[in-house]
Short mmCIF file of C-alpha atoms in Angstrom, two decimals:
data_model
loop_
_atom_site.label_atom_id
_atom_site.label_comp_id
_atom_site.label_asym_id
_atom_site.label_seq_id
_atom_site.Cartn_x
_atom_site.Cartn_y
_atom_site.Cartn_z
CA MET Q 1 51.47 117.83 93.20
CA PHE Q 2 50.49 120.09 96.10
CA GLY Q 3 47.19 118.23 96.38
CA ALA Q 4 49.08 114.94 96.68
CA ILE Q 5 51.28 116.40 99.42
CA GLY Q 6 48.16 117.59 101.20
CA ARG Q 7 46.65 114.10 101.03
CA ALA Q 8 49.87 112.69 102.49
CA PHE Q 9 49.63 114.99 105.52
CA ARG Q 10 45.91 114.30 105.92
CA THR Q 11 46.65 110.58 106.32
CA PRO Q 12 47.34 110.16 110.09
CA ASP Q 13 49.93 107.37 110.05
CA LEU Q 14 51.80 108.75 107.03
CA ARG Q 15 51.72 112.25 108.54
CA ASN Q 16 53.24 110.92 111.76
CA LYS Q 17 56.02 109.19 109.81
CA LEU Q 18 56.78 112.34 107.82
CA LEU Q 19 56.81 114.57 110.91
CA PHE Q 20 58.99 112.07 112.78
CA THR Q 21 61.48 112.03 109.88
CA LEU Q 22 61.56 115.83 109.72
CA GLY Q 23 62.09 116.02 113.48
CA ILE Q 24 65.09 113.68 113.32
CA ILE Q 25 66.54 115.71 110.44
CA VAL Q 26 66.18 118.95 112.44
CA LEU Q 27 67.88 117.30 115.44
CA PHE Q 28 70.68 116.07 113.18
CA ARG Q 29 71.28 119.54 111.75
CA LEU Q 30 71.16 121.09 115.23
CA GLY Q 31 73.97 118.81 116.38
CA SER Q 32 76.12 120.02 113.49
CA PHE Q 33 76.34 123.47 115.12
CA ILE Q 34 77.06 122.42 118.73
CA PRO Q 35 80.86 122.62 119.29
CA ALA Q 36 82.69 119.76 120.91
CA PRO Q 37 83.94 120.37 124.49
CA GLY Q 38 87.37 121.97 124.75
CA ILE Q 39 87.18 123.67 121.33
CA ASP Q 40 87.71 127.43 120.88
CA TYR Q 41 84.64 128.06 118.72
CA ALA Q 42 85.47 131.72 117.97
CA ASN Q 43 88.90 130.69 116.65
CA VAL Q 44 87.30 127.93 114.59
CA GLN Q 45 84.96 130.41 112.93
CA GLN Q 46 87.88 132.65 111.99
CA CYS Q 47 89.85 129.75 110.53
CA VAL Q 48 86.88 128.45 108.53
CA SER Q 49 86.29 131.89 106.98
CA ASN Q 50 90.00 132.39 106.20
CA PRO Q 51 90.47 132.72 102.40
CA GLN Q 52 93.78 130.82 102.67
CA LEU Q 53 91.98 127.75 103.99
CA ASN Q 54 92.89 124.59 102.11
CA SER Q 55 90.89 121.61 103.34
CA GLY Q 56 90.97 119.49 100.19
CA ALA Q 57 92.13 116.37 102.01
CA PHE Q 58 89.09 116.58 104.29
CA GLY Q 59 86.57 117.71 101.68
CA MET Q 60 84.78 114.37 101.40
CA ILE Q 61 84.27 113.98 105.16
CA ASN Q 62 83.23 117.63 105.43
CA LEU Q 63 80.68 117.06 102.65
CA PHE Q 64 79.07 114.07 104.37
CA SER Q 65 79.04 115.87 107.73
CA GLY Q 66 77.21 118.89 106.32
CA GLY Q 67 80.13 121.20 107.10
CA ALA Q 68 80.32 119.99 110.72
CA LEU Q 69 83.89 118.66 110.35
CA LEU Q 70 85.54 122.05 109.92
CA LYS Q 71 83.32 123.46 112.68
CA LEU Q 72 84.52 120.68 115.01
CA SER Q 73 80.99 120.08 116.30
CA ILE Q 74 79.79 116.98 118.16
CA PHE Q 75 78.69 115.54 114.79
CA ALA Q 76 82.00 116.42 113.11
CA LEU Q 77 82.62 112.88 111.82
CA GLY Q 78 79.14 112.69 110.35
CA ILE Q 79 77.95 109.46 108.76
CA MET Q 80 81.28 108.73 107.06
CA PRO Q 81 82.44 106.02 109.55
CA TYR Q 82 79.19 104.12 108.98
CA ILE Q 83 79.53 104.39 105.19
CA THR Q 84 83.09 103.11 105.37
CA ALA Q 85 82.08 100.25 107.68
CA SER Q 86 79.22 99.26 105.35
CA ILE Q 87 81.53 99.21 102.34
CA ILE Q 88 84.14 97.17 104.23
CA THR Q 89 81.47 94.67 105.30
CA GLN Q 90 80.40 94.22 101.68
CA LEU Q 91 83.99 93.76 100.53
CA LEU Q 92 84.71 91.24 103.28
CA ARG Q 93 82.03 88.97 101.85
CA VAL Q 94 84.46 88.19 99.04
CA VAL Q 95 87.37 87.15 101.27
CA ILE Q 96 85.64 85.83 104.43
CA PRO Q 97 83.33 82.84 103.84
CA ARG Q 98 81.57 83.47 107.17
CA PHE Q 99 80.31 86.85 105.96
CA GLU Q 100 79.07 85.34 102.70
CA ALA Q 101 77.26 82.59 104.63
CA LEU Q 102 75.56 85.18 106.84
CA HIS Q 103 74.49 87.10 103.76
CA LYS Q 104 72.75 83.99 102.41
CA GLU Q 105 70.97 83.18 105.69
CA GLY Q 106 68.28 85.78 105.17
CA ALA Q 107 66.97 88.14 107.85
CA SER Q 108 68.90 86.59 110.73
CA GLY Q 109 72.18 86.73 108.82
CA GLN Q 110 71.56 90.32 107.73
CA ALA Q 111 70.90 91.28 111.36
CA LYS Q 112 74.25 89.77 112.35
CA LEU Q 113 76.05 91.64 109.55
CA THR Q 114 74.36 94.84 110.67
CA GLN Q 115 75.67 94.23 114.19
CA TYR Q 116 79.19 93.75 112.84
CA THR Q 117 78.80 96.99 110.86
CA ARG Q 118 77.85 98.86 114.04
CA TYR Q 119 80.89 97.58 115.93
CA MET Q 120 83.14 98.47 112.99
CA THR Q 121 81.57 101.95 112.84
CA ILE Q 122 82.49 102.62 116.47
CA GLY Q 123 86.06 101.43 115.88
CA LEU Q 124 86.45 103.60 112.79
CA ALA Q 125 84.91 106.56 114.64
CA VAL Q 126 87.55 106.25 117.40
CA LEU Q 127 90.29 106.09 114.77
CA ASN Q 128 88.90 109.04 112.79
CA ALA Q 129 88.36 111.13 115.92
CA THR Q 130 91.93 110.50 117.07
CA THR Q 131 93.25 111.47 113.64
CA LEU Q 132 91.08 114.60 113.61
CA VAL Q 133 92.34 115.72 117.03
CA THR Q 134 95.92 115.15 115.87
CA THR Q 135 95.44 117.21 112.71
CA VAL Q 136 93.79 119.99 114.72
CA ARG Q 137 96.72 120.13 117.15
CA THR Q 138 99.26 120.35 114.32
CA GLY Q 139 97.19 122.87 112.34
CA ALA Q 140 96.98 120.56 109.31
CA LEU Q 141 93.17 120.58 109.36
CA PHE Q 142 93.13 124.21 108.23
CA GLY Q 143 96.07 123.97 105.87
CA ASN Q 144 98.69 125.11 108.44
CA VAL Q 145 97.27 128.64 108.38
CA GLU Q 146 98.86 130.82 111.06
CA GLY Q 147 96.71 131.06 114.18
CA CYS Q 148 94.72 127.91 113.41
CA GLU Q 149 96.81 125.57 115.52
CA ASN Q 150 95.38 126.80 118.85
CA ILE Q 151 91.89 125.40 118.36
CA ILE Q 152 91.97 123.05 121.37
CA VAL Q 153 91.78 125.07 124.59
CA ARG Q 154 93.59 122.58 126.85
CA ASP Q 155 96.53 120.41 125.79
CA GLU Q 156 96.24 117.75 128.52
CA TRP Q 157 95.68 114.15 127.44
CA TRP Q 158 92.38 113.86 129.28
CA ALA Q 159 90.98 116.92 127.48
CA GLN Q 160 91.84 115.38 124.12
CA LEU Q 161 90.36 112.06 125.26
CA ILE Q 162 87.07 113.82 126.06
CA ILE Q 163 86.99 115.26 122.54
CA VAL Q 164 87.63 111.82 121.02
CA LEU Q 165 84.87 110.25 123.13
CA THR Q 166 82.46 113.06 122.26
CA LEU Q 167 83.04 112.72 118.51
CA THR Q 168 82.69 108.93 118.75
CA ALA Q 169 79.45 109.27 120.72
CA GLY Q 170 78.21 111.74 118.09
CA THR Q 171 78.77 109.16 115.35
CA ALA Q 172 76.97 106.50 117.39
CA LEU Q 173 74.04 108.87 117.92
CA ILE Q 174 73.87 109.63 114.18
CA MET Q 175 73.82 105.91 113.45
CA TRP Q 176 70.97 105.44 115.94
CA LEU Q 177 69.01 108.36 114.45
CA GLY Q 178 69.33 106.86 110.99
CA GLU Q 179 68.05 103.51 112.19
CA GLN Q 180 65.09 105.22 113.89
CA ILE Q 181 64.12 106.89 110.61
CA THR Q 182 64.29 103.54 108.82
CA GLU Q 183 62.09 101.83 111.42
CA ARG Q 184 59.58 104.58 112.29
CA GLY Q 185 59.87 107.16 109.52
CA VAL Q 186 59.90 107.31 105.73
CA GLY Q 187 62.80 106.18 103.57
CA ASN Q 188 66.24 104.85 104.37
CA GLY Q 189 67.51 106.69 107.45
CA MET Q 190 71.22 106.70 106.64
CA SER Q 191 70.59 107.83 103.07
CA LEU Q 192 68.32 110.66 104.25
CA LEU Q 193 70.94 111.90 106.73
CA ILE Q 194 73.55 111.90 103.96
CA PHE Q 195 71.05 113.73 101.72
CA THR Q 196 70.49 116.32 104.45
CA SER Q 197 74.22 116.88 104.94
CA VAL Q 198 74.88 117.35 101.23
CA ALA Q 199 71.82 119.52 100.57
CA ALA Q 200 72.68 121.76 103.54
CA GLY Q 201 75.62 123.17 101.60
CA PHE Q 202 73.60 124.17 98.53
CA PRO Q 203 72.30 127.58 99.76
CA THR Q 204 75.81 128.66 100.78
CA ALA Q 205 77.21 127.52 97.43
CA PHE Q 206 74.54 129.37 95.44
CA GLY Q 207 75.02 132.52 97.51
CA SER Q 208 78.79 132.39 97.08
CA ILE Q 209 78.52 132.01 93.29
CA LEU Q 210 76.02 134.87 93.04
CA LYS Q 211 78.18 137.12 95.18
CA SER Q 212 81.54 136.38 93.58
CA LYS Q 213 80.61 135.71 89.93
CA GLY Q 214 77.57 137.92 89.38
CA PRO Q 215 74.04 137.18 88.15
CA ASP Q 216 75.12 136.13 84.62
CA ILE Q 217 77.36 133.28 85.78
CA PHE Q 218 74.79 132.40 88.44
CA ALA Q 219 72.08 132.01 85.77
CA ILE Q 220 74.40 129.83 83.66
CA VAL Q 221 75.20 127.65 86.69
CA CYS Q 222 71.47 127.20 87.40
CA LEU Q 223 70.82 126.24 83.76
CA VAL Q 224 73.70 123.76 83.74
CA GLY Q 225 72.43 122.42 87.06
CA LEU Q 226 68.98 121.72 85.63
CA LEU Q 227 70.52 119.88 82.67
CA VAL Q 228 72.76 117.83 84.95
CA VAL Q 229 69.84 116.93 87.22
CA ALA Q 230 67.78 115.85 84.18
CA LEU Q 231 70.69 113.72 82.94
CA VAL Q 232 71.20 112.09 86.35
CA VAL Q 233 67.48 111.34 86.74
CA PHE Q 234 67.34 109.82 83.25
CA VAL Q 235 70.37 107.58 83.78
CA GLU Q 236 69.47 106.60 87.36
CA GLN Q 237 66.06 105.43 86.16
CA SER Q 238 67.47 103.56 83.15
CA GLN Q 239 67.80 99.79 83.36
CA ARG Q 240 68.13 96.70 81.21
CA ARG Q 241 65.40 94.18 81.89
CA ILE Q 242 66.45 90.60 81.21
CA PRO Q 243 63.32 88.42 80.77
CA VAL Q 244 63.08 85.30 82.94
CA GLN Q 245 60.55 82.49 82.43
CA TYR Q 246 59.72 79.99 85.20
CA ALA Q 247 58.54 76.52 84.19
CA LYS Q 248 55.50 74.94 85.80
CA ARG Q 249 56.16 72.38 88.52
CA MET Q 250 54.05 70.29 90.88
CA VAL Q 251 54.62 70.51 94.65
CA GLY Q 252 52.26 68.06 96.29
CA ARG Q 253 48.87 68.77 94.74
CA ARG Q 254 49.58 72.37 93.84
CA MET Q 255 50.98 73.81 90.64
CA PHE Q 256 53.69 76.46 90.90
CA GLY Q 257 55.59 78.50 88.32
CA GLY Q 258 54.63 79.30 84.77
CA THR Q 259 55.14 83.03 85.37
CA SER Q 260 57.26 85.59 83.55
CA THR Q 261 59.43 88.19 85.28
CA TYR Q 262 62.68 90.02 84.62
CA ILE Q 263 66.06 90.82 86.19
CA PRO Q 264 66.54 94.62 86.34
CA ILE Q 265 70.16 95.69 85.73
CA LYS Q 266 70.60 99.42 86.17
CA VAL Q 267 72.91 101.42 83.95
CA ASN Q 268 74.48 102.87 87.10
CA GLN Q 269 74.52 99.61 89.07
CA ALA Q 270 77.30 100.83 91.40
CA GLY Q 271 75.59 104.05 92.51
CA VAL Q 272 77.79 106.71 94.08
CA ILE Q 273 80.31 104.29 95.63
CA PRO Q 274 82.93 104.47 92.79
CA VAL Q 275 83.10 108.27 93.08
CA ILE Q 276 83.58 108.00 96.86
CA PHE Q 277 86.32 105.40 96.40
CA ALA Q 278 88.12 107.47 93.76
CA SER Q 279 87.91 110.65 95.84
CA SER Q 280 89.17 108.87 98.94
CA ILE Q 281 92.14 107.35 97.10
CA LEU Q 282 93.09 110.75 95.66
CA TYR Q 283 92.78 112.40 99.08
CA LEU Q 284 95.24 110.00 100.67
CA PRO Q 285 98.39 111.46 99.00
CA GLN Q 286 97.25 114.98 99.93
CA LEU Q 287 96.69 113.93 103.53
CA ILE Q 288 100.09 112.22 103.76
CA SER Q 289 101.87 115.20 102.18
CA GLN Q 290 100.58 117.52 104.92
CA PHE Q 291 102.72 115.64 107.45
CA GLY Q 292 105.85 115.79 105.30
CA ASN Q 293 108.49 118.45 104.72
CA PRO Q 294 107.10 121.07 102.28
CA GLU Q 295 110.57 121.29 100.66
CA SER Q 296 110.72 117.56 99.85
CA GLY Q 297 110.52 116.54 96.21
CA TRP Q 298 107.69 114.03 96.68
CA VAL Q 299 105.60 116.55 98.64
CA GLN Q 300 106.05 119.15 95.90
CA TRP Q 301 105.18 116.57 93.23
CA ILE Q 302 101.94 115.65 95.04
CA ASN Q 303 101.03 119.31 95.56
CA THR Q 304 101.67 120.00 91.88
CA TYR Q 305 99.96 117.06 90.20
CA LEU Q 306 97.57 115.43 92.71
CA ALA Q 307 96.36 118.33 94.87
CA ARG Q 308 95.05 120.65 92.14
CA GLY Q 309 91.73 119.77 90.58
CA ASP Q 310 92.48 121.75 87.41
CA HIS Q 311 95.61 119.74 86.51
CA PRO Q 312 95.19 117.28 83.59
CA ILE Q 313 96.98 114.47 85.48
CA TYR Q 314 94.60 114.86 88.44
CA MET Q 315 91.58 114.78 86.10
CA ALA Q 316 92.85 111.71 84.23
CA VAL Q 317 93.61 109.80 87.44
CA TYR Q 318 90.24 110.75 88.94
CA ALA Q 319 88.31 109.60 85.86
CA GLY Q 320 90.36 106.41 85.57
CA LEU Q 321 89.82 105.49 89.24
CA THR Q 322 86.08 106.14 88.94
CA ILE Q 323 85.77 103.83 85.92
CA PHE Q 324 87.90 101.14 87.59
CA PHE Q 325 85.94 101.18 90.86
CA ALA Q 326 82.63 101.09 88.95
CA PHE Q 327 83.59 97.75 87.37
CA PHE Q 328 85.16 96.56 90.63
CA TYR Q 329 82.14 97.31 92.82
CA VAL Q 330 79.62 95.86 90.33
CA ALA Q 331 81.70 92.66 90.11
CA ILE Q 332 81.52 92.34 93.91
CA THR Q 333 77.85 93.18 94.47
CA PHE Q 334 76.32 91.32 91.48
CA ASN Q 335 77.34 87.66 91.18
CA PRO Q 336 76.16 86.14 87.85
CA GLU Q 337 77.05 82.64 89.04
CA GLU Q 338 74.83 82.96 92.11
CA VAL Q 339 71.94 84.41 90.10
CA ALA Q 340 72.21 81.65 87.49
CA ASP Q 341 72.26 78.94 90.18
CA ASN Q 342 69.18 80.37 91.90
CA MET Q 343 67.32 80.54 88.61
CA LYS Q 344 68.20 76.93 87.84
CA LYS Q 345 67.21 75.80 91.34
CA TYR Q 346 63.69 77.24 91.00
CA GLY Q 347 63.16 76.25 87.38
CA GLY Q 348 63.83 79.64 85.80
CA PHE Q 349 65.55 80.32 82.50
CA ILE Q 350 66.22 83.17 80.10
CA PRO Q 351 64.39 82.56 76.78
CA GLY Q 352 66.91 81.36 74.20
CA ILE Q 353 69.65 80.75 76.80
CA ARG Q 354 70.31 77.37 78.38
CA ALA Q 355 70.34 77.15 82.17
CA GLY Q 356 73.58 76.89 84.12
CA LYS Q 357 76.92 78.09 82.71
CA PRO Q 358 75.46 79.65 79.50
CA THR Q 359 73.12 81.77 81.64
CA GLU Q 360 76.03 82.86 83.83
CA ASP Q 361 78.10 83.85 80.77
CA TYR Q 362 75.16 85.74 79.27
CA LEU Q 363 74.52 87.67 82.51
CA ARG Q 364 78.22 88.56 82.80
CA PHE Q 365 78.27 89.72 79.17
CA VAL Q 366 75.19 91.94 79.64
CA LEU Q 367 76.54 93.29 82.95
CA ASN Q 368 79.84 94.34 81.35
CA ARG Q 369 78.04 95.95 78.42
CA ILE Q 370 75.79 97.93 80.79
CA THR Q 371 78.55 98.87 83.23
CA ALA Q 372 80.75 100.37 80.48
CA PRO Q 373 78.46 103.36 79.69
CA GLY Q 374 77.50 103.57 83.36
CA SER Q 375 81.13 104.01 84.41
CA LEU Q 376 81.69 106.68 81.74
CA TYR Q 377 78.59 108.48 82.99
CA LEU Q 378 79.92 108.39 86.56
CA ALA Q 379 83.30 109.71 85.43
CA PHE Q 380 81.60 112.55 83.54
CA VAL Q 381 79.44 113.59 86.50
CA ALA Q 382 82.44 113.38 88.83
CA MET Q 383 84.44 115.63 86.50
CA ILE Q 384 81.82 118.41 86.37
CA PRO Q 385 83.18 120.33 89.42
CA LEU Q 386 86.72 120.06 88.02
CA ILE Q 387 85.55 121.40 84.66
CA ALA Q 388 83.78 124.23 86.51
CA LEU Q 389 87.09 125.02 88.24
CA VAL Q 390 88.81 125.44 84.89
CA LEU Q 391 86.03 127.45 83.25
CA VAL Q 392 84.64 129.68 86.01
CA ASP Q 393 86.94 128.94 88.99
CA ALA Q 394 84.04 127.52 91.02
CA ASN Q 395 85.30 124.17 92.24
CA GLN Q 396 84.58 124.64 95.94
CA ASP Q 397 81.23 126.37 95.34
CA PHE Q 398 79.85 124.40 92.39
CA PRO Q 399 76.95 122.35 93.78
CA PHE Q 400 75.97 120.37 90.66
CA GLY Q 401 78.34 117.52 90.09
CA GLY Q 402 80.35 114.75 91.63
CA THR Q 403 79.15 113.01 94.73
CA SER Q 404 76.67 115.68 95.83
CA ILE Q 405 74.31 115.60 92.85
CA LEU Q 406 74.34 111.80 92.66
CA ILE Q 407 73.37 111.54 96.33
CA VAL Q 408 70.72 114.26 96.23
CA VAL Q 409 68.99 112.92 93.11
CA GLY Q 410 69.35 109.23 94.00
CA VAL Q 411 68.08 109.55 97.58
CA GLY Q 412 65.38 112.00 96.54
CA LEU Q 413 63.99 109.62 93.90
CA GLU Q 414 64.05 106.65 96.26
CA THR Q 415 62.32 108.55 99.08
CA VAL Q 416 59.60 109.91 96.79
CA LYS Q 417 58.96 106.37 95.50
CA GLN Q 418 58.52 105.08 99.05
CA ILE Q 419 56.10 107.88 99.92
CA ASP Q 420 54.21 107.20 96.68
CA SER Q 421 53.93 103.47 97.40
CA GLN Q 422 52.55 104.15 100.89
CA MET Q 423 50.01 106.63 99.51
CA GLN Q 424 48.85 104.17 96.87
CA GLN Q 425 47.96 101.74 99.66
CA ARG Q 426 45.40 104.28 100.88
CA HIS Q 427 44.40 106.24 97.75
CA TYR Q 428 43.89 105.46 94.10
CA GLU Q 429 46.41 108.18 93.23
CA GLY Q 430 49.86 108.35 94.73
CA LEU Q 431 52.36 111.17 95.00
CA LEU Q 432 53.56 110.64 91.42
CA ARG Q 433 51.37 110.73 88.31
#
């Protein structure tokens, strides 16, 4: 393994790509510690370390920003606006024919969709930055803890406008850095930045568990973590391969076709998106309740049943939403009718299945059968931090589970595969054996 890494750094062009990627990652992490203008950084540090802090409604954004949200740095919004814009663009393909037509146009259409995603990212960043400034002014960002409402030094409108513009520019810069990694580095830039943000919280989480729970619980957490990582790797690599045979056909004087291939359908076809959707939906009631009267009945009901991760109703709703969004997202991203039509157009067929509508029905049947265990797996992984909260009271510090472990393992596997494929172009042995 170490010899393979050494060969990678001895290859000039691959070494330059790796060093460029690492440099962008260091720059990204550095921006997470630079406070935005007009922010009382000393007061922010006190509020972040306050044991009464309750930032559950902002936990997802804080996770994807690598902790920069609660520090109110220039990269406070992180990559979350781009993720949201990408998901919205994919969903709009179902309701806007223009988006679906661009998706089918190939590289030129994808470039246009990417441009729309960038514009939407900037718009969402302005909206998120305005909301963040509002929550900071009211003290809701830090759970209305006393003394945490005076974070912004100046209360003039232009001072708040500068903060909004700075946070928006930070999101645009992160988007540009991710695209630079994709073009000139190794791996998918946006995915690597998300990976960096999530992995940055692991040392703090391990140290907190060791300090508060002792070495025995820490050893158990590490053992459970290894088992969870092994499970995630096994499931993420699992797929159902549907064989496809292409008939021979003459085009001019040349013979084409006659080859055998397969359609890979992963067990976890939806990836981490269902967990993000479910978490976001459950965070909305908590966010709305922070602006309501604490004595109101609906606010108390939300704080009792939907704000506590150890409550059975919260767990049931979380698992149910994860399973629902797994089926929903797979139904949007994988179109059996389109796949069956393309196979029929190029003379392909599944052995034993007639082309056309029977192929479409067969693909939909297999997809539903594969998605069912995949959705249960996602729900189980998402519930691990909540189970840890009940057993060892380690919800906020438990690093193995939910969105974090899915992102770390998924992005790590994909990046290692890309490095391995580039090494195999230059050596007989790649990074993996």
